[in-house]
mmCIF file of C-alpha atoms in Angstrom:
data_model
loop_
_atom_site.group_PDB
_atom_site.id
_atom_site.type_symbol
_atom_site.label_atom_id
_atom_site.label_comp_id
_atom_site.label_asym_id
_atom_site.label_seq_id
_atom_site.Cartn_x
_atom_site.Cartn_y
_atom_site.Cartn_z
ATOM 1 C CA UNK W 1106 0.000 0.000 0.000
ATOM 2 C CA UNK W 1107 0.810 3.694 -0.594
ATOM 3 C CA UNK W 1108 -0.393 6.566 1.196
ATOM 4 C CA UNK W 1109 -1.037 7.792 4.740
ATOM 5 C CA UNK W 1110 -2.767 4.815 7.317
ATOM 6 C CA UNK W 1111 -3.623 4.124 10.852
ATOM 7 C CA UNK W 1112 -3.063 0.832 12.588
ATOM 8 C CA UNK W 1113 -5.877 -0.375 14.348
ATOM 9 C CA UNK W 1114 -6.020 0.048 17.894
ATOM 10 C CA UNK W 1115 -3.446 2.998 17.792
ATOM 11 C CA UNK W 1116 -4.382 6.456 17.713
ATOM 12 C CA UNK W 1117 -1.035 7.926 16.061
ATOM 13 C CA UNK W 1118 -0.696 8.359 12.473
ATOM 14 C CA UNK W 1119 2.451 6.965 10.676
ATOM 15 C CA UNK W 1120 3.803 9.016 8.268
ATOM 16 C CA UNK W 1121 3.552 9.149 4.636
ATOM 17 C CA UNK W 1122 4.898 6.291 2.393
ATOM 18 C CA UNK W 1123 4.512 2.834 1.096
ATOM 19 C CA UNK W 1124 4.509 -0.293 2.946
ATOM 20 C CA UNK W 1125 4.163 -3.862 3.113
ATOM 21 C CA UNK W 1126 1.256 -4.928 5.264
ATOM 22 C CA UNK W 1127 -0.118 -8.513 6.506
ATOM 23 C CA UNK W 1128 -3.444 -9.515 6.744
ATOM 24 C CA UNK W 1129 -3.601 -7.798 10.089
ATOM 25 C CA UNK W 1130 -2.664 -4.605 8.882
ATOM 26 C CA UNK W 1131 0.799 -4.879 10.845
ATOM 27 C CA UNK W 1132 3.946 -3.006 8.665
ATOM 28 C CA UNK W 1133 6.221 -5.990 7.306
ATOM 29 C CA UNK W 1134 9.755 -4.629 9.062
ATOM 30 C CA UNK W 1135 11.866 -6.368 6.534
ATOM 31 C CA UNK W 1136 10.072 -4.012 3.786
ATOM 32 C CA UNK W 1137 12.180 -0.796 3.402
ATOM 33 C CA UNK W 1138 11.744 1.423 0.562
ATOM 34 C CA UNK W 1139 14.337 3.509 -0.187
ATOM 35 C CA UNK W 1140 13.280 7.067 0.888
ATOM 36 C CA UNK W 1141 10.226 7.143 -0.765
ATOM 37 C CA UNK W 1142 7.958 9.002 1.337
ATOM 38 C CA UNK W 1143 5.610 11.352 -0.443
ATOM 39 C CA UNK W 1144 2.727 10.054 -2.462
ATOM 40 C CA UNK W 1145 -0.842 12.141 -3.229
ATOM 41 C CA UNK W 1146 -3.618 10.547 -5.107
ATOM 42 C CA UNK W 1147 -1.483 9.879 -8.595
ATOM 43 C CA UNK W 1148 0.112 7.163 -6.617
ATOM 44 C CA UNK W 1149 -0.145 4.210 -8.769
ATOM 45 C CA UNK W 1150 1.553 0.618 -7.728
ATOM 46 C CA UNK W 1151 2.043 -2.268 -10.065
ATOM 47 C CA UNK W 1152 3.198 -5.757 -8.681
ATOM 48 C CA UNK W 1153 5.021 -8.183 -11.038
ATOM 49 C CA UNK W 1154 6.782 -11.329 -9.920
ATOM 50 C CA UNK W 1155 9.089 -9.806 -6.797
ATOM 51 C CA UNK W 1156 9.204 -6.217 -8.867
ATOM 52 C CA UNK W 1157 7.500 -3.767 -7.678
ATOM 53 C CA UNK W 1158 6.600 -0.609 -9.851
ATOM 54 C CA UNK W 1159 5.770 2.802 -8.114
ATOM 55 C CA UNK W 1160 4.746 5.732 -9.661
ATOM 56 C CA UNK W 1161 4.787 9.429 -7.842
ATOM 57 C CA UNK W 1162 5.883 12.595 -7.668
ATOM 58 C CA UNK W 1163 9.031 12.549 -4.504
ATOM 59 C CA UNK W 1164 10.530 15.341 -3.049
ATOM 60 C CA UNK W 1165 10.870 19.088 -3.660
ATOM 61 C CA UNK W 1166 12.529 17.802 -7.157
ATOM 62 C CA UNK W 1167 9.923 15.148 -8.085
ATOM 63 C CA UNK W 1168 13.358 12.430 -7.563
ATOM 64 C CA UNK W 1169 14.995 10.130 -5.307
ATOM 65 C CA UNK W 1170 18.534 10.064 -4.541
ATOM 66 C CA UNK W 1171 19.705 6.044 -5.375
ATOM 67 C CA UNK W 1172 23.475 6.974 -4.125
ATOM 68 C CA UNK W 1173 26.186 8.766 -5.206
ATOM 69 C CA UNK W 1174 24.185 11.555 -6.823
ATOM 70 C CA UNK W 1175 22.012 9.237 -8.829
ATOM 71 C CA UNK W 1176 19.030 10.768 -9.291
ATOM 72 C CA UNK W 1177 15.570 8.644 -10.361
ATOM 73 C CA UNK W 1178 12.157 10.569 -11.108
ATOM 74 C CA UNK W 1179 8.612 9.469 -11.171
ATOM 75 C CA UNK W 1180 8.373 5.977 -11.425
ATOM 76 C CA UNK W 1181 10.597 3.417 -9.202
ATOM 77 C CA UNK W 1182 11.395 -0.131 -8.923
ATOM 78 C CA UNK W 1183 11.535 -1.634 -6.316
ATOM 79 C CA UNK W 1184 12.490 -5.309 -4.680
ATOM 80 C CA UNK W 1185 8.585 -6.413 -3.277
ATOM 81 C CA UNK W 1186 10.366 -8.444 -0.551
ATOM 82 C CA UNK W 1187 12.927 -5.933 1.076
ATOM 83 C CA UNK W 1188 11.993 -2.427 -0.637
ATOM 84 C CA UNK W 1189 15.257 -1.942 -2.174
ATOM 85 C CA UNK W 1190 15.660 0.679 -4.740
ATOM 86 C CA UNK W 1191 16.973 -0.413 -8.258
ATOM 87 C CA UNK W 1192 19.685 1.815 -9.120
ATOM 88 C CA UNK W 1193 19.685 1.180 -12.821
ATOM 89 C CA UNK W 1194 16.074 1.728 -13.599
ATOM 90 C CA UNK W 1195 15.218 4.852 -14.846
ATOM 91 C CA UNK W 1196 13.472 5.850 -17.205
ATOM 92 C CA UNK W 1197 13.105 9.353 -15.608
ATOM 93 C CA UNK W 1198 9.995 10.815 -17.355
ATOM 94 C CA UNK W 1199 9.493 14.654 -17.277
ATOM 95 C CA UNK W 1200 5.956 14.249 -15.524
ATOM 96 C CA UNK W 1201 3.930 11.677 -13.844
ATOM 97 C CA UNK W 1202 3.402 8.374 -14.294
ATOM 98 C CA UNK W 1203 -0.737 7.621 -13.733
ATOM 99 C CA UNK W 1204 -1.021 3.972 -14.913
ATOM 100 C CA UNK W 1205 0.829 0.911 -15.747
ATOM 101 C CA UNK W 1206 0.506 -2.686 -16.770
ATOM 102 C CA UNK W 1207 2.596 -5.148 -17.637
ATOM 103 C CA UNK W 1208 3.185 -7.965 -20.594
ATOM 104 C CA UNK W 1209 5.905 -9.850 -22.280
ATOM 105 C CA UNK W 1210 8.428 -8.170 -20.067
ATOM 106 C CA UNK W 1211 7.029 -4.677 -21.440
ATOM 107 C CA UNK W 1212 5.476 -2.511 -19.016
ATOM 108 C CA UNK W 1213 3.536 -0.062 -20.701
ATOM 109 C CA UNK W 1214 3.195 3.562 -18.690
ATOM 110 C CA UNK W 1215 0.662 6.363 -19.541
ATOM 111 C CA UNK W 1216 0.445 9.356 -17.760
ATOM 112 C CA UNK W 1217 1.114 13.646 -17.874
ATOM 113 C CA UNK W 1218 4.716 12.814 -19.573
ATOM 114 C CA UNK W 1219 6.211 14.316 -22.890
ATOM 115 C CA UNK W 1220 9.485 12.336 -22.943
ATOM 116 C CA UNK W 1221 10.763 8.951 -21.370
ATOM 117 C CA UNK W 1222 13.843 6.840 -21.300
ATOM 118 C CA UNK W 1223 15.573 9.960 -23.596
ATOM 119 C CA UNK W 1224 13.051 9.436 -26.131
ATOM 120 C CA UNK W 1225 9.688 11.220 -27.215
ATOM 121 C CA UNK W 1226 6.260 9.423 -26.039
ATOM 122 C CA UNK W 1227 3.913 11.757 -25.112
ATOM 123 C CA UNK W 1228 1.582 10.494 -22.548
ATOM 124 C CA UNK W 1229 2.271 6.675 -23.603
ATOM 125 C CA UNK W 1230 5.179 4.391 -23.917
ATOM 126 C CA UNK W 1231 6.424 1.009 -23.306
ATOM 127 C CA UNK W 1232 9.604 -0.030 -21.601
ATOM 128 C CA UNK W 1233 11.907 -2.820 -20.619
ATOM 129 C CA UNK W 1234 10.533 -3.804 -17.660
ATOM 130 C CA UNK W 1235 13.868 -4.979 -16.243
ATOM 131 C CA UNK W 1236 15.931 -2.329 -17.549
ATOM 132 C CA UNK W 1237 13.826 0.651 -17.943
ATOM 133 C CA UNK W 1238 15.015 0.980 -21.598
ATOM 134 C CA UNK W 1239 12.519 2.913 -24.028
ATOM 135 C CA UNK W 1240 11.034 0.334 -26.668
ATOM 136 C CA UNK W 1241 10.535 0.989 -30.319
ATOM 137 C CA UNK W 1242 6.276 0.474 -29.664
ATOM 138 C CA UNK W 1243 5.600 3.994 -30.234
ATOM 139 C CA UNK W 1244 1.339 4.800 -31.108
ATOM 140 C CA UNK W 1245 2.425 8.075 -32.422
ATOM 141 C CA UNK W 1246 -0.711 9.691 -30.927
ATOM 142 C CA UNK W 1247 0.335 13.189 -30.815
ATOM 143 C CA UNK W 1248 -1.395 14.250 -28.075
ATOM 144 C CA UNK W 1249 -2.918 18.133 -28.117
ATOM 145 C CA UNK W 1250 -4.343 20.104 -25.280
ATOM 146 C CA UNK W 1251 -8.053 20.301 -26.566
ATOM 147 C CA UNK W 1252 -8.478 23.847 -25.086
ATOM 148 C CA UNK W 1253 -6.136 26.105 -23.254
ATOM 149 C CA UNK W 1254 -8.941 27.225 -20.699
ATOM 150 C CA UNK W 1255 -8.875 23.491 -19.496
ATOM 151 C CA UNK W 1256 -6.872 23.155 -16.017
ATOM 152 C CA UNK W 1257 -4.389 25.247 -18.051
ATOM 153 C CA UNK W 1258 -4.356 23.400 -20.748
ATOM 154 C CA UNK W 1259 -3.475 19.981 -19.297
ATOM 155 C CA UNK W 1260 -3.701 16.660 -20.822
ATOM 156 C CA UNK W 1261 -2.881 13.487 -19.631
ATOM 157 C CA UNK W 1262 -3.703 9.313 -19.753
ATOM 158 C CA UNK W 1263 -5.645 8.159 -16.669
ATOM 159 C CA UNK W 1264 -5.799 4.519 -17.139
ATOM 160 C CA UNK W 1265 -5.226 1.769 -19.536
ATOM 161 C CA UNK W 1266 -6.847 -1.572 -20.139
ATOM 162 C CA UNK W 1267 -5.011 -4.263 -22.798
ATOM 163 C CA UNK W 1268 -7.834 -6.437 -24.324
ATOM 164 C CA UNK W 1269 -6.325 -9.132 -26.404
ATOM 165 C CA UNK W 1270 -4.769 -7.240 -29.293
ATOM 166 C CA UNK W 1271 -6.427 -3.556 -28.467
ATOM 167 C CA UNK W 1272 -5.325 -1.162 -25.919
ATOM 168 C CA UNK W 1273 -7.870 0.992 -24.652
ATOM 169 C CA UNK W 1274 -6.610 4.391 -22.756
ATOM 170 C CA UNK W 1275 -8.572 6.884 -21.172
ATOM 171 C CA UNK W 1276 -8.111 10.767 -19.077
ATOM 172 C CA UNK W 1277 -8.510 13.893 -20.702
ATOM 173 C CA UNK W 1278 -6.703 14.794 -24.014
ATOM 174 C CA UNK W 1279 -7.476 15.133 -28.070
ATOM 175 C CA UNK W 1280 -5.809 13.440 -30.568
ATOM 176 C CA UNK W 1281 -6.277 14.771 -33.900
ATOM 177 C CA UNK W 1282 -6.442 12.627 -37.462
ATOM 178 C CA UNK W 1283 -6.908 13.183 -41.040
ATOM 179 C CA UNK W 1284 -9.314 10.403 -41.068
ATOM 180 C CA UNK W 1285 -11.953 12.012 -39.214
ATOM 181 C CA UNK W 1286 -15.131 13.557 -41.000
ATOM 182 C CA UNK W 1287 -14.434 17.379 -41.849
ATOM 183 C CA UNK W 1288 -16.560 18.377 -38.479
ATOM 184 C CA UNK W 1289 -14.302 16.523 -36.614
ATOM 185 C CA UNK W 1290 -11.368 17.944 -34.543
ATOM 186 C CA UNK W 1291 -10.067 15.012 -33.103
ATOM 187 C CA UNK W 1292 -10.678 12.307 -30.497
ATOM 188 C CA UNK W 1293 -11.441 13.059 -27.013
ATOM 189 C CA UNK W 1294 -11.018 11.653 -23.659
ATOM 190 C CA UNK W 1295 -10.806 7.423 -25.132
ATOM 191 C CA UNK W 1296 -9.078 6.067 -27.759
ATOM 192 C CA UNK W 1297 -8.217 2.863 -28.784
ATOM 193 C CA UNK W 1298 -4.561 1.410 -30.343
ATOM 194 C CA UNK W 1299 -3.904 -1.873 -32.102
ATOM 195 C CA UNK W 1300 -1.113 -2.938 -29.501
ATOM 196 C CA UNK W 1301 1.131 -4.653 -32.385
ATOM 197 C CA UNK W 1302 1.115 -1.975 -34.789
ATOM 198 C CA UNK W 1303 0.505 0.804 -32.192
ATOM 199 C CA UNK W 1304 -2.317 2.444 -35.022
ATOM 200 C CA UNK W 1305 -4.798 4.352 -33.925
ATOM 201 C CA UNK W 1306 -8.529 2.872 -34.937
ATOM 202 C CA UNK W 1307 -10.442 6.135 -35.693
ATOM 203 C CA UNK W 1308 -13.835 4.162 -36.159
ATOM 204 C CA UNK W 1309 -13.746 4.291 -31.580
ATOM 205 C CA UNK W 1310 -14.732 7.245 -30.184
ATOM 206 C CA UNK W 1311 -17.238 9.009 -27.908
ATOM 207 C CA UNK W 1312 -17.040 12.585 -29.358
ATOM 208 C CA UNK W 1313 -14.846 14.511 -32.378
ATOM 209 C CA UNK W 1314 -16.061 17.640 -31.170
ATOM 210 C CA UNK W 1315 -15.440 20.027 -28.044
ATOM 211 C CA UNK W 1316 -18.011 21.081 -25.852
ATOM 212 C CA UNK W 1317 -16.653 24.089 -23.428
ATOM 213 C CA UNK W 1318 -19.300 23.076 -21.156
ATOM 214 C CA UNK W 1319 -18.652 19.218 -21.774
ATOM 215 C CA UNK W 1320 -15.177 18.622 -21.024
ATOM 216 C CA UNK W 1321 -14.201 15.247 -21.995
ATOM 217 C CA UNK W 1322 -12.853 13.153 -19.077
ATOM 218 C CA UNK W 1323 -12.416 9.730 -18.226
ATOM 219 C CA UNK W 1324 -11.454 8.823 -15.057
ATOM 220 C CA UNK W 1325 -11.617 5.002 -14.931
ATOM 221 C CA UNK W 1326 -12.173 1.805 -16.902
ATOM 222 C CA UNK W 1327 -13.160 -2.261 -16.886
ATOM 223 C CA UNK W 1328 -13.945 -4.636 -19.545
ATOM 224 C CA UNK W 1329 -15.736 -7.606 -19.411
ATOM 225 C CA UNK W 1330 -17.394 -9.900 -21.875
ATOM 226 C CA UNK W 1331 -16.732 -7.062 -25.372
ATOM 227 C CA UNK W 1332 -17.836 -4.270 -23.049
ATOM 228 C CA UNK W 1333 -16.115 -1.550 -22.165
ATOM 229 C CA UNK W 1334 -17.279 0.395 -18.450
ATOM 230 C CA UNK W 1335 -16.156 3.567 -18.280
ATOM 231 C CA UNK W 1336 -16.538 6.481 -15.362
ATOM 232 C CA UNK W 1337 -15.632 10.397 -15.832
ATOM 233 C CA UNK W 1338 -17.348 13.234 -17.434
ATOM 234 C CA UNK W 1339 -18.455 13.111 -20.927
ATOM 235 C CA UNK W 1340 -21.249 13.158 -23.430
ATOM 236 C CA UNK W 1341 -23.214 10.750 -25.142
ATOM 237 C CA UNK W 1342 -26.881 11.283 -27.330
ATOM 238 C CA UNK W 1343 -26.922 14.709 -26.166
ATOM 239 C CA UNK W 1344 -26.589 13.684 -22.554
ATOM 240 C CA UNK W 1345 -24.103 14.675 -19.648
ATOM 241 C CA UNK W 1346 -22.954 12.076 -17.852
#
């Protein structure tokens, strides 16, 4: 777990951070992270085999210190048994990390980020998941703030969900294409990628028009059965939702 807890039974707050907790709630002492202590709600965790991936902003300088001067932003991995920090991952993104998954010994990342790994992916990449390395997988999606009165014109993925061959991603963001009918500006707020090719299918979308009063957000996804569930803010037959 991540975040800020009480144990039962004791009325003092621990501080800030991520730990390894039984069934009883009771901090695993043999888990120590390495100085990773600050974590708000883009805190995202991602479990895989004794790897553990953890995504925040740390410290005045969004970065943690793995030794000698070694400086690793945003997104972390860590041993799951002991906490240890890996020195040699990282990617070092140039904003936060929101959601992650995990296949092949890829973990894809989505997020607020224009660059990763020393290479441009804005808002979605893959990566080595042992090394950190960038991968050539690159969607080309070209992400564009869909109007600068929005949070100051931010953009970002919120989550991702890998259905067989498709990648689904969702959060609040346009991409544009030539494809689209002439009234159409772009997609908004859910897209969907054919994960070998990383292309784009333009045929998926809720809206290719923006609504100033209908801002296109999705906040949150599942699939089950060739269904998509979806939470946020957005529009559909003329009705807010």
């Amino acid at each position: 777990t991540a975040g800020r807890y009480r144990i039962p039974g004791n009325r003092v707050f621990s501080e800030y951070g991520i730990y390894h907790l039984d069934k009883n709630f009771k901090p695993d002492s043999n888990f120590l992270p390495h100085n990773l202590t600050s974590f708000n709600d883009k805190t995202c965790l991602l479990l895989s085999g004794n790897d553990l991936y953890v995504s925040d902003n740390q410290g005045d300088n969004n970065s943690v210190d793995a030794g000698g001067g070694n400086l690793i932003k945003y997104l972390f991995k860590l041993n799951a048994t002991t906490g240890a920090l890996d020195p040699d991952f990282k990617p070092n993104p140039d904003a936060p990390v929101r959601t992650m998954l995990i296949k092949d010994g890829i973990l894809y990342v989505a997020g607020d980020f224009d660059s990763i790994a020393g290479g441009a992916r804005p808002a979605l990449a893959a990566l080595n998941s042992t090394t950190g390395d960038l991968q050539s997988w690159n969607p080309l999606i070209n992400l564009t703030n869909y109007n600068t009165d929005f949070a100051g014109g931010e953009r970002y993925i919120s989550d991702m969900k890998w259905v067989n061959d498709t990648l689904y991603v969702g959060g609040a963001f346009q991409i544009p294409s030539a494809s689209l009918p002439d009234s159409g500006r772009g997609i908004y707020g859910l897209a969907r990628f054919e994960m070998g090719t990383g292309s784009l299918d333009t045929s998926f979308h809720i809206s290719t028009s923006y609504s100033d009063t209908t801002k296109i957000t999705i906040t949150g996804m599942a699939y089950k059965t060739n269904k998509l569930y979806v939470t946020g803010r957005f529009e559909l037959d003329k009705q807010t939702t």
